PDB file of C-alpha atoms and ligand atoms in Angstrom:
ATOM      1  CA  MET A   7      -0.183  -0.099  -0.261  1.00 97.00           C
ATOM      2  CA  LYS A   8       1.241   3.719  -0.468  1.00 98.00           C
ATOM      3  CA  LEU A   9       0.233   6.431   1.749  1.00 98.00           C
ATOM      4  CA  VAL A  10       0.737  10.211   1.622  1.00 98.00           C
ATOM      5  CA  SER A  11      -0.262  13.391   2.656  1.00 98.00           C
ATOM      6  CA  PHE A  12      -1.794  15.655   0.646  1.00 97.00           C
ATOM      7  CA  ASN A  13      -3.029  19.222   0.882  1.00 96.00           C
ATOM      8  CA  ASP A  14      -3.889  20.203   3.672  1.00 95.00           C
ATOM      9  CA  TYR A  15      -2.013  17.206   5.406  1.00 96.00           C
ATOM     10  CA  LYS A  16      -5.615  14.928   4.076  1.00 97.00           C
ATOM     11  CA  ILE A  17      -4.749  10.944   4.104  1.00 98.00           C
ATOM     12  CA  GLY A  18      -4.683   8.935   1.240  1.00 98.00           C
ATOM     13  CA  ILE A  19      -3.922   5.796  -0.434  1.00 97.00           C
ATOM     14  CA  VAL A  20      -2.484   5.829  -3.940  1.00 97.00           C
ATOM     15  CA  ARG A  21      -3.948   3.581  -6.450  1.00 94.00           C
ATOM     16  CA  ASP A  22      -3.284   3.747 -10.217  1.00 91.00           C
ATOM     17  CA  GLY A  23      -2.205   7.066 -10.847  1.00 93.00           C
ATOM     18  CA  ALA A  24      -5.482   8.488  -8.065  1.00 97.00           C
ATOM     19  CA  VAL A  25      -5.352   9.836  -4.405  1.00 98.00           C
ATOM     20  CA  ILE A  26      -8.046   7.887  -2.165  1.00 98.00           C
ATOM     21  CA  ASP A  27      -8.631  10.672   0.285  1.00 97.00           C
ATOM     22  CA  VAL A  28      -8.980   7.793   3.254  1.00 97.00           C
ATOM     23  CA  SER A  29      -8.955  10.871   6.280  1.00 97.00           C
ATOM     24  CA  ASP A  30     -12.301  10.271   8.305  1.00 96.00           C
ATOM     25  CA  LEU A  31     -10.252   6.494   8.263  1.00 95.00           C
ATOM     26  CA  ALA A  32      -7.107   7.844   9.282  1.00 94.00           C
ATOM     27  CA  GLY A  33      -9.521  10.436  12.194  1.00 92.00           C
ATOM     28  CA  ALA A  34      -7.258  12.525   9.801  1.00 92.00           C
ATOM     29  CA  ASN A  35     -10.336  15.790   9.162  1.00 89.00           C
ATOM     30  CA  ASN A  36      -9.399  19.163  10.607  1.00 84.00           C
ATOM     31  CA  GLN A  37      -6.190  18.374  12.495  1.00 87.00           C
ATOM     32  CA  LYS A  38      -4.745  21.403  14.823  1.00 90.00           C
ATOM     33  CA  TRP A  39      -0.527  21.501  14.946  1.00 91.00           C
ATOM     34  CA  PRO A  40       0.735  19.315  14.728  1.00 92.00           C
ATOM     35  CA  PRO A  41      -0.710  16.246  12.100  1.00 95.00           C
ATOM     36  CA  VAL A  42       0.498  13.271  13.732  1.00 96.00           C
ATOM     37  CA  ALA A  43      -2.897  10.799  11.731  1.00 97.00           C
ATOM     38  CA  MET A  44      -0.856   9.476   9.931  1.00 98.00           C
ATOM     39  CA  ASN A  45       2.120   8.415  13.103  1.00 98.00           C
ATOM     40  CA  HIS A  46      -1.577   7.546  14.400  1.00 97.00           C
ATOM     41  CA  LEU A  47      -2.739   4.990  11.673  1.00 98.00           C
ATOM     42  CA  ILE A  48       0.548   3.683  10.914  1.00 98.00           C
ATOM     43  CA  GLU A  49       0.652   2.448  14.896  1.00 98.00           C
ATOM     44  CA  ASP A  50      -3.233   1.101  14.825  1.00 98.00           C
ATOM     45  CA  PHE A  51      -1.851  -0.176  10.396  1.00 98.00           C
ATOM     46  CA  ALA A  52      -2.747  -3.655  12.141  1.00 97.00           C
ATOM     47  CA  ASN A  53      -6.753  -2.688  12.869  1.00 97.00           C
ATOM     48  CA  LEU A  54      -7.186  -0.424   9.932  1.00 97.00           C
ATOM     49  CA  ARG A  55      -5.544  -2.145   6.695  1.00 97.00           C
ATOM     50  CA  ALA A  56      -8.957  -4.161   5.907  1.00 97.00           C
ATOM     51  CA  LYS A  57     -10.621  -0.890   5.871  1.00 97.00           C
ATOM     52  CA  LEU A  58      -8.479   0.919   4.288  1.00 97.00           C
ATOM     53  CA  GLU A  59      -8.202  -1.222   1.606  1.00 95.00           C
ATOM     54  CA  SER A  60     -11.836  -1.300   0.816  1.00 95.00           C
ATOM     55  CA  ALA A  61     -11.189   2.096   0.504  1.00 94.00           C
ATOM     56  CA  GLY A  62      -9.521   1.427  -2.387  1.00 86.00           C
ATOM     57  CA  ALA A  63     -12.837   0.984  -4.236  1.00 89.00           C
ATOM     58  CA  ARG A  64     -14.217   4.529  -3.536  1.00 93.00           C
ATOM     59  CA  ALA A  65     -13.375   7.502  -6.124  1.00 94.00           C
ATOM     60  CA  GLY A  66      -9.927   8.928  -6.442  1.00 96.00           C
ATOM     61  CA  ILE A  67      -8.466  12.436  -7.220  1.00 96.00           C
ATOM     62  CA  PRO A  68      -5.143  12.174  -9.591  1.00 97.00           C
ATOM     63  CA  LEU A  69      -2.288  12.211  -8.270  1.00 97.00           C
ATOM     64  CA  ALA A  70      -1.151  15.262 -10.248  1.00 96.00           C
ATOM     65  CA  SER A  71      -4.086  18.152  -8.811  1.00 97.00           C
ATOM     66  CA  VAL A  72      -2.932  17.043  -4.995  1.00 98.00           C
ATOM     67  CA  LYS A  73      -0.115  19.192  -3.223  1.00 98.00           C
ATOM     68  CA  LEU A  74       1.924  15.871  -1.694  1.00 98.00           C
ATOM     69  CA  ARG A  75       2.930  16.895   1.890  1.00 98.00           C
ATOM     70  CA  THR A  76       5.567  14.950   3.984  1.00 98.00           C
ATOM     71  CA  PRO A  77       3.731  11.616   3.904  1.00 98.00           C
ATOM     72  CA  VAL A  78       4.740  12.195   8.621  1.00 98.00           C
ATOM     73  CA  PRO A  79       4.787  15.697   9.225  1.00 97.00           C
ATOM     74  CA  GLY A  80       4.048  14.237  13.213  1.00 97.00           C
ATOM     75  CA  ALA A  81       8.036  12.249  13.689  1.00 98.00           C
ATOM     76  CA  THR A  82       9.340  12.538  16.346  1.00 98.00           C
ATOM     77  CA  LYS A  83      12.643  13.128  15.038  1.00 98.00           C
ATOM     78  CA  VAL A  84      15.114  11.809  12.063  1.00 98.00           C
ATOM     79  CA  VAL A  85      17.561  10.195  12.572  1.00 98.00           C
ATOM     80  CA  ALA A  86      20.465  10.062   9.874  1.00 98.00           C
ATOM     81  CA  TYR A  87      23.129   8.080   9.272  1.00 97.00           C
ATOM     82  CA  PRO A  88      26.604  10.318   8.616  1.00 95.00           C
ATOM     83  CA  VAL A  89      28.711   8.446   5.814  1.00 94.00           C
ATOM     84  CA  ASN A  90      27.180   4.964   5.696  1.00 94.00           C
ATOM     85  CA  TYR A  91      28.834   3.792   1.957  1.00 93.00           C
ATOM     86  CA  HIS A  92      32.818   3.761   2.009  1.00 90.00           C
ATOM     87  CA  ALA A  93      32.695   5.846  -1.240  1.00 91.00           C
ATOM     88  CA  HIS A  94      30.447   8.438  -0.231  1.00 91.00           C
ATOM     89  CA  GLY A  95      33.693   8.771   2.674  1.00 91.00           C
ATOM     90  CA  ALA A  96      36.009   8.886   0.160  1.00 90.00           C
ATOM     91  CA  GLU A  97      34.667  11.522  -1.916  1.00 93.00           C
ATOM     92  CA  MET A  98      34.692  13.570   1.656  1.00 92.00           C
ATOM     93  CA  GLY A  99      38.335  12.954   2.899  1.00 91.00           C
ATOM     94  CA  GLN A 100      36.820  11.195   5.944  1.00 91.00           C
ATOM     95  CA  SER A 101      38.113   8.273   7.729  1.00 90.00           C
ATOM     96  CA  TYR A 102      35.699   7.436   9.853  1.00 90.00           C
ATOM     97  CA  ARG A 103      32.468   5.276   8.689  1.00 92.00           C
ATOM     98  CA  ALA A 104      28.836   5.280  10.264  1.00 93.00           C
ATOM     99  CA  ASN A 105      29.834   2.629  12.534  1.00 93.00           C
ATOM    100  CA  THR A 106      32.250   3.836  14.192  1.00 93.00           C
ATOM    101  CA  GLN A 107      31.159   7.443  14.446  1.00 94.00           C
ATOM    102  CA  GLY A 108      26.911   6.670  15.637  1.00 96.00           C
ATOM    103  CA  PHE A 109      23.712   8.558  13.967  1.00 97.00           C
ATOM    104  CA  PHE A 110      22.826  12.668  14.704  1.00 97.00           C
ATOM    105  CA  LEU A 111      18.988  13.937  13.703  1.00 98.00           C
ATOM    106  CA  LYS A 112      17.712  16.281  11.340  1.00 98.00           C
ATOM    107  CA  PRO A 113      14.651  17.708  13.146  1.00 98.00           C
ATOM    108  CA  PRO A 114      10.739  17.736  11.662  1.00 98.00           C
ATOM    109  CA  SER A 115      10.553  20.937  10.883  1.00 98.00           C
ATOM    110  CA  ALA A 116      12.957  21.063   8.496  1.00 98.00           C
ATOM    111  CA  LEU A 117      11.083  17.586   6.508  1.00 98.00           C
ATOM    112  CA  SER A 118       8.932  18.446   3.095  1.00 98.00           C
ATOM    113  CA  GLY A 119       7.531  16.849   0.633  1.00 98.00           C
ATOM    114  CA  ALA A 120       7.465  15.550  -3.034  1.00 98.00           C
ATOM    115  CA  ASN A 121       5.080  19.082  -3.859  1.00 98.00           C
ATOM    116  CA  GLU A 122       6.901  21.565  -1.890  1.00 98.00           C
ATOM    117  CA  PRO A 123      10.580  23.311  -2.625  1.00 98.00           C
ATOM    118  CA  ILE A 124      14.238  22.325  -1.719  1.00 98.00           C
ATOM    119  CA  VAL A 125      14.837  26.603  -0.412  1.00 98.00           C
ATOM    120  CA  LEU A 126      18.026  27.205  -0.009  1.00 97.00           C
ATOM    121  CA  PRO A 127      19.035  29.594   2.971  1.00 95.00           C
ATOM    122  CA  ILE A 128      20.602  33.253   1.992  1.00 93.00           C
ATOM    123  CA  VAL A 129      25.224  31.671   1.412  1.00 93.00           C
ATOM    124  CA  ALA A 130      28.586  33.045   0.733  1.00 91.00           C
ATOM    125  CA  ALA A 131      29.321  32.933  -3.013  1.00 89.00           C
ATOM    126  CA  ASP A 132      32.170  29.839  -2.132  1.00 89.00           C
ATOM    127  CA  ARG A 133      29.343  27.755   0.674  1.00 92.00           C
ATOM    128  CA  ARG A 134      28.114  24.762  -1.265  1.00 95.00           C
ATOM    129  CA  ILE A 135      24.843  23.666  -0.582  1.00 97.00           C
ATOM    130  CA  ASP A 136      24.506  19.720  -1.568  1.00 98.00           C
ATOM    131  CA  HIS A 137      22.111  16.879  -2.618  1.00 98.00           C
ATOM    132  CA  GLU A 138      22.556  13.391  -0.878  1.00 98.00           C
ATOM    133  CA  CYS A 139      20.008  10.478  -1.776  1.00 98.00           C
ATOM    134  CA  GLU A 140      19.177   8.383   0.536  1.00 98.00           C
ATOM    135  CA  LEU A 141      16.737   6.022   1.910  1.00 98.00           C
ATOM    136  CA  ALA A 142      13.765   6.237   4.697  1.00 98.00           C
ATOM    137  CA  ILE A 143      13.206   3.450   6.922  1.00 98.00           C
ATOM    138  CA  VAL A 144      10.277   4.444   8.039  1.00 98.00           C
ATOM    139  CA  ILE A 145       8.928   3.059  11.982  1.00 98.00           C
ATOM    140  CA  GLY A 146       5.873   0.588  12.529  1.00 98.00           C
ATOM    141  CA  LYS A 147       5.969   0.460  16.180  1.00 98.00           C
ATOM    142  CA  LYS A 148       7.409   1.769  19.535  1.00 98.00           C
ATOM    143  CA  GLY A 149      10.378   0.471  20.390  1.00 98.00           C
ATOM    144  CA  ARG A 150      13.878   0.720  22.640  1.00 98.00           C
ATOM    145  CA  ASP A 151      16.902  -1.885  22.418  1.00 98.00           C
ATOM    146  CA  ILE A 152      15.901  -3.862  19.299  1.00 98.00           C
ATOM    147  CA  PRO A 153      17.751  -6.439  18.958  1.00 98.00           C
ATOM    148  CA  ARG A 154      18.858  -6.615  14.883  1.00 98.00           C
ATOM    149  CA  GLU A 155      17.410  -9.740  14.690  1.00 98.00           C
ATOM    150  CA  ARG A 156      13.829  -8.270  15.256  1.00 98.00           C
ATOM    151  CA  TRP A 157      14.383  -5.153  13.053  1.00 98.00           C
ATOM    152  CA  GLN A 158      11.453  -6.513  10.724  1.00 98.00           C
ATOM    153  CA  GLU A 159       8.624  -6.496  13.288  1.00 98.00           C
ATOM    154  CA  TYR A 160       9.898  -2.580  13.776  1.00 98.00           C
ATOM    155  CA  VAL A 161       9.482  -1.736   9.685  1.00 98.00           C
ATOM    156  CA  PHE A 162       6.879   0.374   8.830  1.00 98.00           C
ATOM    157  CA  GLY A 163       7.629   0.865   4.809  1.00 98.00           C
ATOM    158  CA  TYR A 164       9.855   3.050   3.205  1.00 98.00           C
ATOM    159  CA  SER A 165      10.087   6.704   0.675  1.00 98.00           C
ATOM    160  CA  CYS A 166      12.387   8.795  -0.851  1.00 98.00           C
ATOM    161  CA  LEU A 167      14.032  10.936   1.326  1.00 98.00           C
ATOM    162  CA  ILE A 168      16.468  13.749   0.532  1.00 98.00           C
ATOM    163  CA  ASP A 169      19.379  14.697   3.036  1.00 98.00           C
ATOM    164  CA  ALA A 170      20.402  18.532   2.056  1.00 98.00           C
ATOM    165  CA  THR A 171      23.521  19.677   3.452  1.00 97.00           C
ATOM    166  CA  VAL A 172      25.502  22.981   3.652  1.00 96.00           C
ATOM    167  CA  ARG A 173      29.364  22.112   3.348  1.00 95.00           C
ATOM    168  CA  GLY A 174      31.695  23.006   5.647  1.00 92.00           C
ATOM    169  CA  LYS A 175      32.864  21.904   8.923  1.00 90.00           C
ATOM    170  CA  GLU A 176      30.362  23.618  11.364  1.00 92.00           C
ATOM    171  CA  GLU A 177      28.088  21.247  13.378  1.00 94.00           C
ATOM    172  CA  ARG A 178      25.982  19.319  11.391  1.00 95.00           C
ATOM    173  CA  VAL A 179      23.285  19.846  13.262  1.00 94.00           C
ATOM    174  CA  ALA A 180      23.054  23.463  12.213  1.00 94.00           C
ATOM    175  CA  ARG A 181      24.077  22.553   8.086  1.00 96.00           C
ATOM    176  CA  LYS A 182      21.204  20.157   7.533  1.00 97.00           C
ATOM    177  CA  ALA A 183      18.541  20.988   9.731  1.00 97.00           C
ATOM    178  CA  PHE A 184      17.018  24.393   8.022  1.00 97.00           C
ATOM    179  CA  ASP A 185      12.922  24.365   6.848  1.00 97.00           C
ATOM    180  CA  SER A 186      12.513  22.096   3.298  1.00 98.00           C
ATOM    181  CA  PHE A 187      15.704  20.396   3.921  1.00 98.00           C
ATOM    182  CA  CYS A 188      14.316  16.701   4.424  1.00 98.00           C
ATOM    183  CA  PRO A 189      12.611  16.149   1.477  1.00 98.00           C
ATOM    184  CA  VAL A 190      10.198  12.851   1.918  1.00 98.00           C
ATOM    185  CA  GLY A 191       8.168  11.128  -0.986  1.00 98.00           C
ATOM    186  CA  PRO A 192       6.452  11.088  -2.167  1.00 98.00           C
ATOM    187  CA  TRP A 193       4.821   8.097   0.023  1.00 98.00           C
ATOM    188  CA  ILE A 194       5.191   5.494   2.302  1.00 98.00           C
ATOM    189  CA  VAL A 195       5.836   1.843   0.701  1.00 98.00           C
ATOM    190  CA  THR A 196       4.576  -0.504   2.806  1.00 98.00           C
ATOM    191  CA  ALA A 197       7.485  -3.138   4.169  1.00 98.00           C
ATOM    192  CA  ASP A 198       5.552  -5.856   2.393  1.00 98.00           C
ATOM    193  CA  GLU A 199       5.629  -4.388  -1.421  1.00 98.00           C
ATOM    194  CA  VAL A 200       9.410  -3.564  -1.327  1.00 98.00           C
ATOM    195  CA  GLY A 201      10.744  -6.337   0.171  1.00 96.00           C
ATOM    196  CA  ASP A 202      14.087  -6.641   1.460  1.00 97.00           C
ATOM    197  CA  PRO A 203      15.483  -3.029   1.989  1.00 98.00           C
ATOM    198  CA  GLY A 204      18.910  -4.203   1.238  1.00 98.00           C
ATOM    199  CA  ALA A 205      19.396  -4.571  -2.383  1.00 97.00           C
ATOM    200  CA  LEU A 206      17.230  -1.306  -3.231  1.00 98.00           C
ATOM    201  CA  GLN A 207      18.746   0.907  -5.698  1.00 98.00           C
ATOM    202  CA  GLY A 208      18.607   4.540  -5.852  1.00 98.00           C
ATOM    203  CA  ARG A 209      19.542   6.940  -8.332  1.00 98.00           C
ATOM    204  CA  LEU A 210      19.780  10.612  -8.048  1.00 98.00           C
ATOM    205  CA  TRP A 211      19.218  13.131 -11.201  1.00 98.00           C
ATOM    206  CA  VAL A 212      19.874  16.777 -11.566  1.00 98.00           C
ATOM    207  CA  ASN A 213      18.577  18.678 -14.075  1.00 98.00           C
ATOM    208  CA  GLU A 214      18.061  14.797 -15.919  1.00 96.00           C
ATOM    209  CA  GLN A 215      21.883  14.575 -14.728  1.00 98.00           C
ATOM    210  CA  LEU A 216      22.353  11.606 -13.110  1.00 98.00           C
ATOM    211  CA  ARG A 217      24.904  12.126 -10.365  1.00 98.00           C
ATOM    212  CA  GLN A 218      24.213   9.251  -7.691  1.00 98.00           C
ATOM    213  CA  ASP A 219      23.297   5.274  -8.042  1.00 98.00           C
ATOM    214  CA  ALA A 220      23.961   3.069  -6.012  1.00 97.00           C
ATOM    215  CA  ASN A 221      22.265   0.148  -4.265  1.00 98.00           C
ATOM    216  CA  THR A 222      21.904  -0.150  -0.145  1.00 98.00           C
ATOM    217  CA  ARG A 223      24.091  -3.568  -0.466  1.00 97.00           C
ATOM    218  CA  ASP A 224      26.436  -1.129  -0.677  1.00 96.00           C
ATOM    219  CA  LEU A 225      25.149   0.699   3.233  1.00 96.00           C
ATOM    220  CA  VAL A 226      28.081   0.603   5.536  1.00 96.00           C
ATOM    221  CA  VAL A 227      25.694   0.183   8.447  1.00 97.00           C
ATOM    222  CA  ASP A 228      22.592  -1.732   7.559  1.00 98.00           C
ATOM    223  CA  VAL A 229      19.148  -1.480   7.743  1.00 98.00           C
ATOM    224  CA  PRO A 230      18.886  -3.600  10.745  1.00 98.00           C
ATOM    225  CA  GLY A 231      21.928  -2.263  12.193  1.00 98.00           C
ATOM    226  CA  MET A 232      21.071   1.334  11.832  1.00 98.00           C
ATOM    227  CA  ILE A 233      17.373   0.252  14.087  1.00 98.00           C
ATOM    228  CA  GLU A 234      19.409  -1.022  16.450  1.00 98.00           C
ATOM    229  CA  MET A 235      22.445   1.686  17.266  1.00 98.00           C
ATOM    230  CA  ALA A 236      19.960   4.089  17.386  1.00 98.00           C
ATOM    231  CA  SER A 237      17.321   2.233  19.034  1.00 98.00           C
ATOM    232  CA  SER A 238      19.851   1.821  21.791  1.00 98.00           C
ATOM    233  CA  VAL A 239      20.132   5.322  22.310  1.00 98.00           C
ATOM    234  CA  LEU A 240      16.410   6.471  22.315  1.00 98.00           C
ATOM    235  CA  THR A 241      12.848   5.375  21.927  1.00 98.00           C
ATOM    236  CA  LEU A 242      11.691   4.741  18.295  1.00 98.00           C
ATOM    237  CA  TYR A 243       8.129   5.428  17.910  1.00 98.00           C
ATOM    238  CA  PRO A 244       5.759   4.686  15.151  1.00 98.00           C
ATOM    239  CA  GLY A 245       6.449   7.351  12.362  1.00 98.00           C
ATOM    240  CA  ASP A 246       9.919   7.992  13.199  1.00 98.00           C
ATOM    241  CA  ILE A 247      12.213   8.115  10.367  1.00 98.00           C
ATOM    242  CA  ILE A 248      15.450   6.373   9.612  1.00 98.00           C
ATOM    243  CA  ALA A 249      17.650   8.096   6.906  1.00 98.00           C
ATOM    244  CA  SER A 250      20.352   5.946   5.250  1.00 97.00           C
ATOM    245  CA  GLY A 251      23.191   8.303   4.412  1.00 97.00           C
ATOM    246  CA  THR A 252      24.185   8.843   0.872  1.00 97.00           C
ATOM    247  CA  PRO A 253      26.398   7.471  -1.512  1.00 96.00           C
ATOM    248  CA  ALA A 254      29.462   9.343  -3.241  1.00 95.00           C
ATOM    249  CA  GLY A 255      28.432  11.107  -6.191  1.00 97.00           C
ATOM    250  CA  VAL A 256      26.884  14.030  -3.764  1.00 97.00           C
ATOM    251  CA  GLY A 257      27.167  17.579  -5.837  1.00 97.00           C
ATOM    252  CA  PRO A 258      25.734  21.118  -5.455  1.00 97.00           C
ATOM    253  CA  ILE A 259      22.095  22.331  -6.137  1.00 98.00           C
ATOM    254  CA  HIS A 260      21.075  25.870  -7.297  1.00 97.00           C
ATOM    255  CA  PRO A 261      18.441  27.908  -6.830  1.00 97.00           C
ATOM    256  CA  GLY A 262      15.895  26.802 -10.207  1.00 98.00           C
ATOM    257  CA  ASP A 263      17.162  23.225 -11.223  1.00 98.00           C
ATOM    258  CA  LYS A 264      14.887  20.004  -9.967  1.00 98.00           C
ATOM    259  CA  VAL A 265      15.968  16.998  -8.421  1.00 98.00           C
ATOM    260  CA  LYS A 266      14.974  13.940  -9.234  1.00 98.00           C
ATOM    261  CA  ILE A 267      15.242  11.098  -6.477  1.00 98.00           C
ATOM    262  CA  GLU A 268      14.188   7.587  -7.143  1.00 98.00           C
ATOM    263  CA  PHE A 269      14.533   4.298  -5.853  1.00 98.00           C
ATOM    264  CA  GLU A 270      13.742   1.191  -7.306  1.00 98.00           C
ATOM    265  CA  ARG A 271      10.111  -0.358  -5.957  1.00 98.00           C
ATOM    266  CA  VAL A 272       9.915   2.621  -3.539  1.00 98.00           C
ATOM    267  CA  GLY A 273       9.193   5.180  -6.147  1.00 98.00           C
ATOM    268  CA  SER A 274      10.821   8.398  -7.564  1.00 98.00           C
ATOM    269  CA  MET A 275       9.418  11.719  -6.574  1.00 98.00           C
ATOM    270  CA  THR A 276      11.071  15.567  -8.161  1.00 98.00           C
ATOM    271  CA  VAL A 277      11.438  18.548  -6.159  1.00 98.00           C
ATOM    272  CA  ASP A 278      11.866  21.652  -7.043  1.00 98.00           C
ATOM    273  CA  VAL A 279      15.131  24.376  -5.446  1.00 98.00           C
ATOM    274  CA  VAL A 280      14.516  28.271  -4.805  1.00 98.00           C
ATOM    275  CA  GLN A 281      16.581  30.297  -3.750  1.00 96.00           C
ATOM    276  CA  GLY A 282      14.935  31.857   0.218  1.00 95.00           C
ATOM    277  CA  GLN A 283      14.932  35.423   1.640  1.00 90.00           C
ATOM    278  CA  THR A 284      15.641  33.951   5.200  1.00 85.00           C
ATOM    279  CA  GLY A 285      18.580  31.891   7.129  1.00 80.00           C
ATOM    280  CA  LYS A 286      20.970  34.044   5.722  1.00 82.00           C
ATOM    281  CA  LEU A 287      23.263  32.596   9.384  1.00 83.00           C
ATOM    282  CA  SER A 288      26.568  34.908   9.646  1.00 85.00           C
ATOM    283  CA  LEU A 289      28.452  31.472  10.278  1.00 87.00           C
ATOM    284  CA  PHE A 290      27.152  30.568   6.892  1.00 89.00           C
ATOM    285  CA  THR A 291      27.709  33.691   4.945  1.00 86.00           C
ATOM    286  CA  LYS A 292      31.491  33.690   5.223  1.00 76.00           C
ATOM    287  CA  ALA A 293      33.861  30.981   2.275  1.00 65.00           C
ATOM    288  CA  ALA A 294      33.856  27.638   4.713  1.00 61.00           C
ATOM    289  CA  ALA A 295      36.579  26.164   5.372  1.00 62.00           C
ATOM    290  CA  ALA A 296      37.448  22.283   3.168  1.00 56.00           C
ATOM    291  CA  GLY A 297      35.863  19.455   4.164  1.00 52.00           C
ATOM    292  CA  ALA A 298      33.058  17.850   6.172  1.00 47.00           C
TER     293      ALA A 298
HETATM  294 MN1   MN B  14      23.311  12.386   4.815  1.00 75.58          MN
END
């Protein structure tokens, strides 16, 4: 099943190029901030699944006519793995890897959707803002200290994720937490439709030029390992997102670019890049030091 958040954070299922509004079944009508109906749908999915599947017979609206939002706007966190592909470590000149470095967090406020642009902050002319092509793992069940052998019980589904990043040596969170720096979408596809997340080809294009093309079999810390490592530190909740880390081929994005990301058996989305008039942090309006 493919699940979307759309327009004013209604919830839909996608079938044959159409969105079927299931907000009534998911308690997503008239949501106050933060919109958490998707978190509850994920938590209650085993009970709701038959009703949602029956709703597939309802009339849909064309997918192209809705505004796709980020699928889980109320995620409590995005756990993100740095340098989780050897070839990306090499291109960045980093000797550490995610298995020795651990993870960082991107804030839920950075999440955006398939039909929302990446809004670039104001930075110095020589500061690179890069795309990173990552698999999003959407957590399905609350858990702490999850052993890697039990990872499947805790995965609800998958999505595509762009980890937008200001390059530099400053703290990762300051460089990666700008609003709209975490597009996730276009939908969540449930785990049963994806199978092994350790054999997924992911690709990213900028203006139709292929920039990244790699398989999750080359992850340093695999999906079970990411769940084990994160849940050793914090409780994972339904709707939380794990960002896999990027393969090699990262590169700059500029206003006017169109960034397409695709994971096989998951989906694809194309996100616009625009220049914002905010985010003028003095750290980044100066020239960057090399690295990171
Ligand atoms: Mn990343």
